[in-house]
Amino acid sequence: FSPRYQNFTMGTFQWETALHALAMSALLMLILDPLCMWEIGWQLSYSAMLAIILFNPQWRIDKERKAAKFLNWILGILGISLVAQIGTMPLVAYYFHTITPLSIFLNLFLIPFTMLIIYCSLPLLVYPISWLAGGMATLLEPECSFIRQWIALPGTSIQNIYPSAWETALIYFALLLLAASRKMNNRYI
């Protein structure tokens, strides 16, 4: 292995390696099913991951107290949410004609709760039990209710946005230029 790959496996983040892994997974999926490129879910997933890799927010408070660790955790969720939202917003506007700029704060609740549900539902993969699946559905109800209440608040979404395919591509081109500019500036610092 080259040193770049060894550093990635030892836990330090190398954006080039992550970018190569993302490109390889996309290539493999396209070889297996070339039409998946036109699926909205595929496009949103890869645009979110690409944005996270390219813009990789590193917001940290350099204190070792418990309060600082909690703040770092919140800053991490906000940073990743913001970058993923920036990466998917042009596609969401193009396909769904709406954007939700305040959903970043909604993720402070949804990400930890969703992770809890995912971890609790892992036993269902090995041993599917109907009453346990019903319990998982019961756990999802507060999350869904919270989302419905959030969406009902005024100003949480901007609707009737109709960008053309060219405008959407231009926004992504500008984001790629911004990412390239950031990477070039970081090399010389």
mmCIF file of C-alpha atoms in Angstrom:
data_model
loop_
_atom_site.group_PDB
_atom_site.id
_atom_site.type_symbol
_atom_site.label_atom_id
_atom_site.label_comp_id
_atom_site.label_asym_id
_atom_site.label_seq_id
_atom_site.Cartn_x
_atom_site.Cartn_y
_atom_site.Cartn_z
ATOM 1 C CA PHE A 1 0.000 0.000 0.000
ATOM 2 C CA SER A 2 1.040 3.557 -0.582
ATOM 3 C CA PRO A 3 1.478 5.796 2.498
ATOM 4 C CA ARG A 4 -1.753 7.579 1.623
ATOM 5 C CA TYR A 5 -3.764 4.347 2.007
ATOM 6 C CA GLN A 6 -1.861 3.362 5.157
ATOM 7 C CA ASN A 7 -2.731 6.706 6.750
ATOM 8 C CA PHE A 8 -6.411 6.207 5.948
ATOM 9 C CA THR A 9 -6.465 2.769 7.546
ATOM 10 C CA MET A 10 -4.679 4.080 10.633
ATOM 11 C CA GLY A 11 -7.499 6.559 11.243
ATOM 12 C CA THR A 12 -6.329 9.860 9.747
ATOM 13 C CA PHE A 13 -8.658 11.294 7.132
ATOM 14 C CA GLN A 14 -7.288 11.539 3.618
ATOM 15 C CA TRP A 15 -9.852 13.102 1.328
ATOM 16 C CA GLU A 16 -8.238 11.679 -1.805
ATOM 17 C CA THR A 17 -8.678 8.116 -0.520
ATOM 18 C CA ALA A 18 -12.294 8.735 0.439
ATOM 19 C CA LEU A 19 -12.904 10.307 -2.972
ATOM 20 C CA HIS A 20 -11.411 7.254 -4.685
ATOM 21 C CA ALA A 21 -13.554 4.910 -2.568
ATOM 22 C CA LEU A 22 -16.676 6.907 -3.445
ATOM 23 C CA ALA A 23 -15.788 6.864 -7.146
ATOM 24 C CA MET A 24 -15.111 3.111 -7.057
ATOM 25 C CA SER A 25 -18.424 2.379 -5.340
ATOM 26 C CA ALA A 26 -20.276 4.533 -7.890
ATOM 27 C CA LEU A 27 -18.474 2.797 -10.747
ATOM 28 C CA LEU A 28 -19.306 -0.636 -9.348
ATOM 29 C CA MET A 29 -22.965 0.279 -8.936
ATOM 30 C CA LEU A 30 -23.104 1.674 -12.465
ATOM 31 C CA ILE A 31 -21.497 -1.480 -13.874
ATOM 32 C CA LEU A 32 -24.079 -3.628 -12.065
ATOM 33 C CA ASP A 33 -27.025 -1.376 -12.915
ATOM 34 C CA PRO A 34 -26.310 1.484 -15.341
ATOM 35 C CA LEU A 35 -29.819 2.918 -14.927
ATOM 36 C CA CYS A 36 -29.333 3.588 -11.205
ATOM 37 C CA MET A 37 -27.611 6.834 -12.184
ATOM 38 C CA TRP A 38 -31.046 8.236 -13.021
ATOM 39 C CA GLU A 39 -32.585 7.315 -9.642
ATOM 40 C CA ILE A 40 -33.108 10.268 -7.330
ATOM 41 C CA GLY A 41 -31.948 8.354 -4.244
ATOM 42 C CA TRP A 42 -28.671 7.387 -5.907
ATOM 43 C CA GLN A 43 -28.010 10.978 -6.989
ATOM 44 C CA LEU A 44 -28.835 12.394 -3.549
ATOM 45 C CA SER A 45 -26.682 9.826 -1.735
ATOM 46 C CA TYR A 46 -23.637 10.399 -3.892
ATOM 47 C CA SER A 47 -23.987 14.182 -3.928
ATOM 48 C CA ALA A 48 -24.247 14.234 -0.116
ATOM 49 C CA MET A 49 -21.217 11.957 0.304
ATOM 50 C CA LEU A 50 -19.209 13.940 -2.244
ATOM 51 C CA ALA A 51 -19.986 17.181 -0.422
ATOM 52 C CA ILE A 52 -18.997 15.652 2.935
ATOM 53 C CA ILE A 53 -15.702 14.430 1.475
ATOM 54 C CA LEU A 54 -14.878 17.648 -0.368
ATOM 55 C CA PHE A 55 -15.876 20.109 2.346
ATOM 56 C CA ASN A 56 -15.163 17.889 5.425
ATOM 57 C CA PRO A 57 -16.059 20.288 8.250
ATOM 58 C CA GLN A 58 -13.581 20.150 11.136
ATOM 59 C CA TRP A 59 -15.308 22.354 13.686
ATOM 60 C CA ARG A 60 -13.820 21.664 17.106
ATOM 61 C CA ILE A 61 -13.435 23.245 20.519
ATOM 62 C CA ASP A 62 -9.974 22.270 21.763
ATOM 63 C CA LYS A 63 -10.879 21.596 25.367
ATOM 64 C CA GLU A 64 -10.991 18.195 27.018
ATOM 65 C CA ARG A 65 -13.803 18.927 29.473
ATOM 66 C CA LYS A 66 -17.062 16.994 29.185
ATOM 67 C CA ALA A 67 -18.922 20.133 28.093
ATOM 68 C CA ALA A 68 -16.422 20.648 25.255
ATOM 69 C CA LYS A 69 -16.861 17.037 24.120
ATOM 70 C CA PHE A 70 -20.621 17.538 24.005
ATOM 71 C CA LEU A 71 -20.202 20.808 22.071
ATOM 72 C CA ASN A 72 -17.822 19.068 19.646
ATOM 73 C CA TRP A 73 -20.445 16.381 19.104
ATOM 74 C CA ILE A 74 -23.108 19.020 18.353
ATOM 75 C CA LEU A 75 -20.727 20.949 16.087
ATOM 76 C CA GLY A 76 -19.918 17.708 14.259
ATOM 77 C CA ILE A 77 -23.591 16.969 13.618
ATOM 78 C CA LEU A 78 -24.236 20.552 12.494
ATOM 79 C CA GLY A 79 -21.161 20.586 10.233
ATOM 80 C CA ILE A 80 -21.925 17.307 8.503
ATOM 81 C CA SER A 81 -25.614 18.242 8.178
ATOM 82 C CA LEU A 82 -24.769 21.627 6.693
ATOM 83 C CA VAL A 83 -22.323 20.189 4.181
ATOM 84 C CA ALA A 84 -24.668 17.336 3.195
ATOM 85 C CA GLN A 85 -27.505 19.808 2.768
ATOM 86 C CA ILE A 86 -25.363 22.065 0.589
ATOM 87 C CA GLY A 87 -24.449 19.039 -1.515
ATOM 88 C CA THR A 88 -28.038 17.885 -1.991
ATOM 89 C CA MET A 89 -29.899 21.208 -2.080
ATOM 90 C CA PRO A 90 -29.582 21.777 -5.852
ATOM 91 C CA LEU A 91 -30.994 18.300 -6.590
ATOM 92 C CA VAL A 92 -33.764 18.672 -4.010
ATOM 93 C CA ALA A 93 -34.761 22.002 -5.559
ATOM 94 C CA TYR A 94 -34.625 20.504 -9.058
ATOM 95 C CA TYR A 95 -36.679 17.381 -8.306
ATOM 96 C CA PHE A 96 -38.969 18.475 -5.474
ATOM 97 C CA HIS A 97 -39.111 22.271 -6.077
ATOM 98 C CA THR A 98 -38.563 22.986 -2.382
ATOM 99 C CA ILE A 99 -35.691 23.471 0.060
ATOM 100 C CA THR A 100 -35.648 23.300 3.839
ATOM 101 C CA PRO A 101 -32.837 25.477 5.197
ATOM 102 C CA LEU A 102 -33.821 24.956 8.854
ATOM 103 C CA SER A 103 -33.575 21.165 8.662
ATOM 104 C CA ILE A 104 -29.978 21.434 9.868
ATOM 105 C CA PHE A 105 -31.305 22.098 13.375
ATOM 106 C CA LEU A 106 -33.857 19.307 13.029
ATOM 107 C CA ASN A 107 -30.940 16.915 12.502
ATOM 108 C CA LEU A 108 -29.712 17.598 16.044
ATOM 109 C CA PHE A 109 -32.681 15.509 17.184
ATOM 110 C CA LEU A 110 -33.103 13.160 14.236
ATOM 111 C CA ILE A 111 -29.552 11.848 13.803
ATOM 112 C CA PRO A 112 -29.063 10.495 17.350
ATOM 113 C CA PHE A 113 -32.618 9.146 17.520
ATOM 114 C CA THR A 114 -32.341 7.464 14.113
ATOM 115 C CA MET A 115 -29.010 5.885 15.065
ATOM 116 C CA LEU A 116 -30.641 4.479 18.204
ATOM 117 C CA ILE A 117 -33.435 2.975 16.113
ATOM 118 C CA ILE A 118 -30.957 1.490 13.622
ATOM 119 C CA TYR A 119 -28.865 -0.101 16.368
ATOM 120 C CA CYS A 120 -31.940 -1.472 18.124
ATOM 121 C CA SER A 121 -33.275 -2.958 14.887
ATOM 122 C CA LEU A 122 -30.074 -4.854 13.980
ATOM 123 C CA PRO A 123 -31.292 -8.036 15.748
ATOM 124 C CA LEU A 124 -34.238 -8.078 13.328
ATOM 125 C CA LEU A 125 -31.801 -8.850 10.509
ATOM 126 C CA VAL A 126 -30.758 -12.066 12.230
ATOM 127 C CA TYR A 127 -34.006 -13.117 13.865
ATOM 128 C CA PRO A 128 -37.129 -11.380 12.549
ATOM 129 C CA ILE A 129 -39.738 -11.283 15.304
ATOM 130 C CA SER A 130 -43.049 -9.604 14.560
ATOM 131 C CA TRP A 131 -43.547 -8.130 18.058
ATOM 132 C CA LEU A 132 -40.016 -6.697 17.997
ATOM 133 C CA ALA A 133 -40.695 -5.142 14.588
ATOM 134 C CA GLY A 134 -43.893 -3.657 16.035
ATOM 135 C CA GLY A 135 -41.832 -2.194 18.866
ATOM 136 C CA MET A 136 -39.499 -0.580 16.354
ATOM 137 C CA ALA A 137 -42.499 0.951 14.588
ATOM 138 C CA THR A 138 -43.625 2.333 17.945
ATOM 139 C CA LEU A 139 -40.180 3.908 18.396
ATOM 140 C CA LEU A 140 -40.479 5.572 14.988
ATOM 141 C CA GLU A 141 -43.800 7.257 15.760
ATOM 142 C CA PRO A 142 -42.371 10.072 17.965
ATOM 143 C CA GLU A 143 -39.788 10.841 15.294
ATOM 144 C CA CYS A 144 -42.421 10.997 12.555
ATOM 145 C CA SER A 145 -44.704 13.111 14.749
ATOM 146 C CA PHE A 146 -41.866 15.533 15.484
ATOM 147 C CA ILE A 147 -41.095 15.848 11.752
ATOM 148 C CA ARG A 148 -44.767 16.540 10.956
ATOM 149 C CA GLN A 149 -44.894 19.259 13.623
ATOM 150 C CA TRP A 150 -41.618 20.769 12.395
ATOM 151 C CA ILE A 151 -42.810 20.910 8.788
ATOM 152 C CA ALA A 152 -46.017 22.658 9.885
ATOM 153 C CA LEU A 153 -44.030 25.588 11.319
ATOM 154 C CA PRO A 154 -43.993 28.676 9.090
ATOM 155 C CA GLY A 155 -40.756 29.390 7.268
ATOM 156 C CA THR A 156 -39.212 25.924 7.609
ATOM 157 C CA SER A 157 -39.344 25.342 3.879
ATOM 158 C CA ILE A 158 -39.108 27.423 0.737
ATOM 159 C CA GLN A 159 -41.349 26.114 -2.008
ATOM 160 C CA ASN A 160 -42.030 26.686 -5.700
ATOM 161 C CA ILE A 161 -38.384 26.700 -6.757
ATOM 162 C CA TYR A 162 -37.943 25.570 -10.369
ATOM 163 C CA PRO A 163 -34.277 25.503 -11.403
ATOM 164 C CA SER A 164 -33.530 24.134 -14.852
ATOM 165 C CA ALA A 165 -31.136 21.232 -15.405
ATOM 166 C CA TRP A 166 -28.523 23.722 -16.635
ATOM 167 C CA GLU A 167 -28.887 25.914 -13.545
ATOM 168 C CA THR A 168 -28.568 22.856 -11.310
ATOM 169 C CA ALA A 169 -25.430 21.748 -13.166
ATOM 170 C CA LEU A 170 -24.022 25.283 -12.905
ATOM 171 C CA ILE A 171 -24.551 25.301 -9.134
ATOM 172 C CA TYR A 172 -22.697 21.978 -8.846
ATOM 173 C CA PHE A 173 -19.902 23.310 -11.041
ATOM 174 C CA ALA A 174 -19.574 26.339 -8.728
ATOM 175 C CA LEU A 175 -19.463 24.022 -5.689
ATOM 176 C CA LEU A 176 -16.722 21.947 -7.323
ATOM 177 C CA LEU A 177 -14.731 25.114 -8.054
ATOM 178 C CA LEU A 178 -15.144 26.196 -4.435
ATOM 179 C CA ALA A 179 -13.955 22.781 -3.202
ATOM 180 C CA ALA A 180 -10.961 22.843 -5.545
ATOM 181 C CA SER A 181 -10.101 26.366 -4.395
ATOM 182 C CA ARG A 182 -10.255 25.279 -0.738
ATOM 183 C CA LYS A 183 -8.015 22.274 -1.389
ATOM 184 C CA MET A 184 -5.487 24.381 -3.302
ATOM 185 C CA ASN A 185 -5.379 27.005 -0.526
ATOM 186 C CA ASN A 186 -4.924 24.330 2.155
ATOM 187 C CA ARG A 187 -1.898 22.906 0.352
ATOM 188 C CA TYR A 188 0.007 26.163 0.668
ATOM 189 C CA ILE A 189 -0.904 26.948 4.277
#
